[in-house]
Amino acid sequence: MEQQIRFCSTSDGVRLAYAILGDGRPLLVVSGWLSHLQIEWDDADVRPFWEGLARGRRVIRYDKRGTGLSDWDVADLSFETRVRDLGAIADELGLDHFELLGISEGGAT
């Protein structure tokens, strides 16, 4: 199983990286404080978690603005903007309905 990394732009022009893994009903994952899609994927201790989660699902993870493969030079890191970023990912993928998993501080989003 391999992840596919893609990018989309938000309404304020920030480029967000997201990864898709697996097939099936969508599960959108909001990471904790920091993330990096490729480093997490390459970690032999973490990758099996994502692969297991993707059995029977299409797991969509993303690096929040200011982290990982997404744009780092951003001015707005507000809660409202993070919610809009989540919406940008869902809109990019045409997701009307999806399961949502918030990890750590991603749970608030």
Tab-separated table of C-alpha atoms in Angstrom, residues 35-91:
chain	number	residue	atom	x	y	z
A	35	SER	CA	3.065	16.658	11.228
A	36	HIS	CA	5.014	15.692	8.131
A	37	LEU	CA	3.271	13.313	5.744
A	38	GLN	CA	6.422	11.802	4.269
A	39	ILE	CA	8.432	11.465	7.487
A	40	GLU	CA	5.499	9.772	9.252
A	41	TRP	CA	5.024	7.439	6.284
A	42	ASP	CA	8.715	6.476	6.277
A	43	ASP	CA	8.689	5.719	10.030
A	44	ALA	CA	8.565	1.930	10.463
A	45	ASP	CA	6.792	2.339	13.817
A	46	VAL	CA	4.071	4.663	12.489
A	47	ARG	CA	3.374	3.409	8.960
A	48	PRO	CA	1.594	0.199	10.098
A	49	PHE	CA	-0.912	2.347	12.014
A	50	TRP	CA	-1.873	4.263	8.851
A	51	GLU	CA	-1.967	1.080	6.757
A	52	GLY	CA	-4.248	-0.596	9.295
A	53	LEU	CA	-6.528	2.416	9.441
A	54	ALA	CA	-6.775	2.358	5.628
A	55	ARG	CA	-8.149	-1.195	5.460
A	56	GLY	CA	-11.613	-0.699	3.994
A	57	ARG	CA	-11.252	3.100	4.076
A	58	ARG	CA	-9.743	5.923	2.090
A	59	VAL	CA	-7.634	7.745	4.678
A	60	ILE	CA	-6.905	11.389	3.911
A	61	ARG	CA	-4.271	13.062	6.082
A	62	TYR	CA	-2.898	16.540	5.647
A	63	ASP	CA	-0.127	18.746	6.944
A	64	LYS	CA	-1.656	21.823	8.490
A	65	ARG	CA	-0.467	25.232	7.347
A	66	GLY	CA	2.937	26.003	8.798
A	67	THR	CA	3.943	22.320	9.107
A	68	GLY	CA	5.316	19.439	7.070
A	69	LEU	CA	4.980	19.704	3.305
A	70	SER	CA	2.408	22.517	3.464
A	71	ASP	CA	3.383	26.185	3.181
A	72	TRP	CA	5.408	27.340	6.173
A	73	ASP	CA	5.356	31.096	5.586
A	74	VAL	CA	1.814	31.833	6.748
A	75	ALA	CA	0.408	34.707	8.768
A	76	ASP	CA	-2.900	33.295	9.986
A	77	LEU	CA	-2.822	30.234	12.258
A	78	SER	CA	-6.193	30.876	13.890
A	79	PHE	CA	-8.704	28.185	14.762
A	80	GLU	CA	-11.152	29.575	12.194
A	81	THR	CA	-8.518	29.309	9.465
A	82	ARG	CA	-7.736	25.720	10.408
A	83	VAL	CA	-11.416	24.861	10.093
A	84	ARG	CA	-11.467	26.509	6.646
A	85	ASP	CA	-8.366	24.497	5.692
A	86	LEU	CA	-10.170	21.294	6.642
A	87	GLY	CA	-13.020	22.411	4.401
A	88	ALA	CA	-10.593	23.148	1.564
A	89	ILE	CA	-9.301	19.580	1.666
A	90	ALA	CA	-12.857	18.170	1.723
A	91	ASP	CA	-13.889	20.449	-1.151
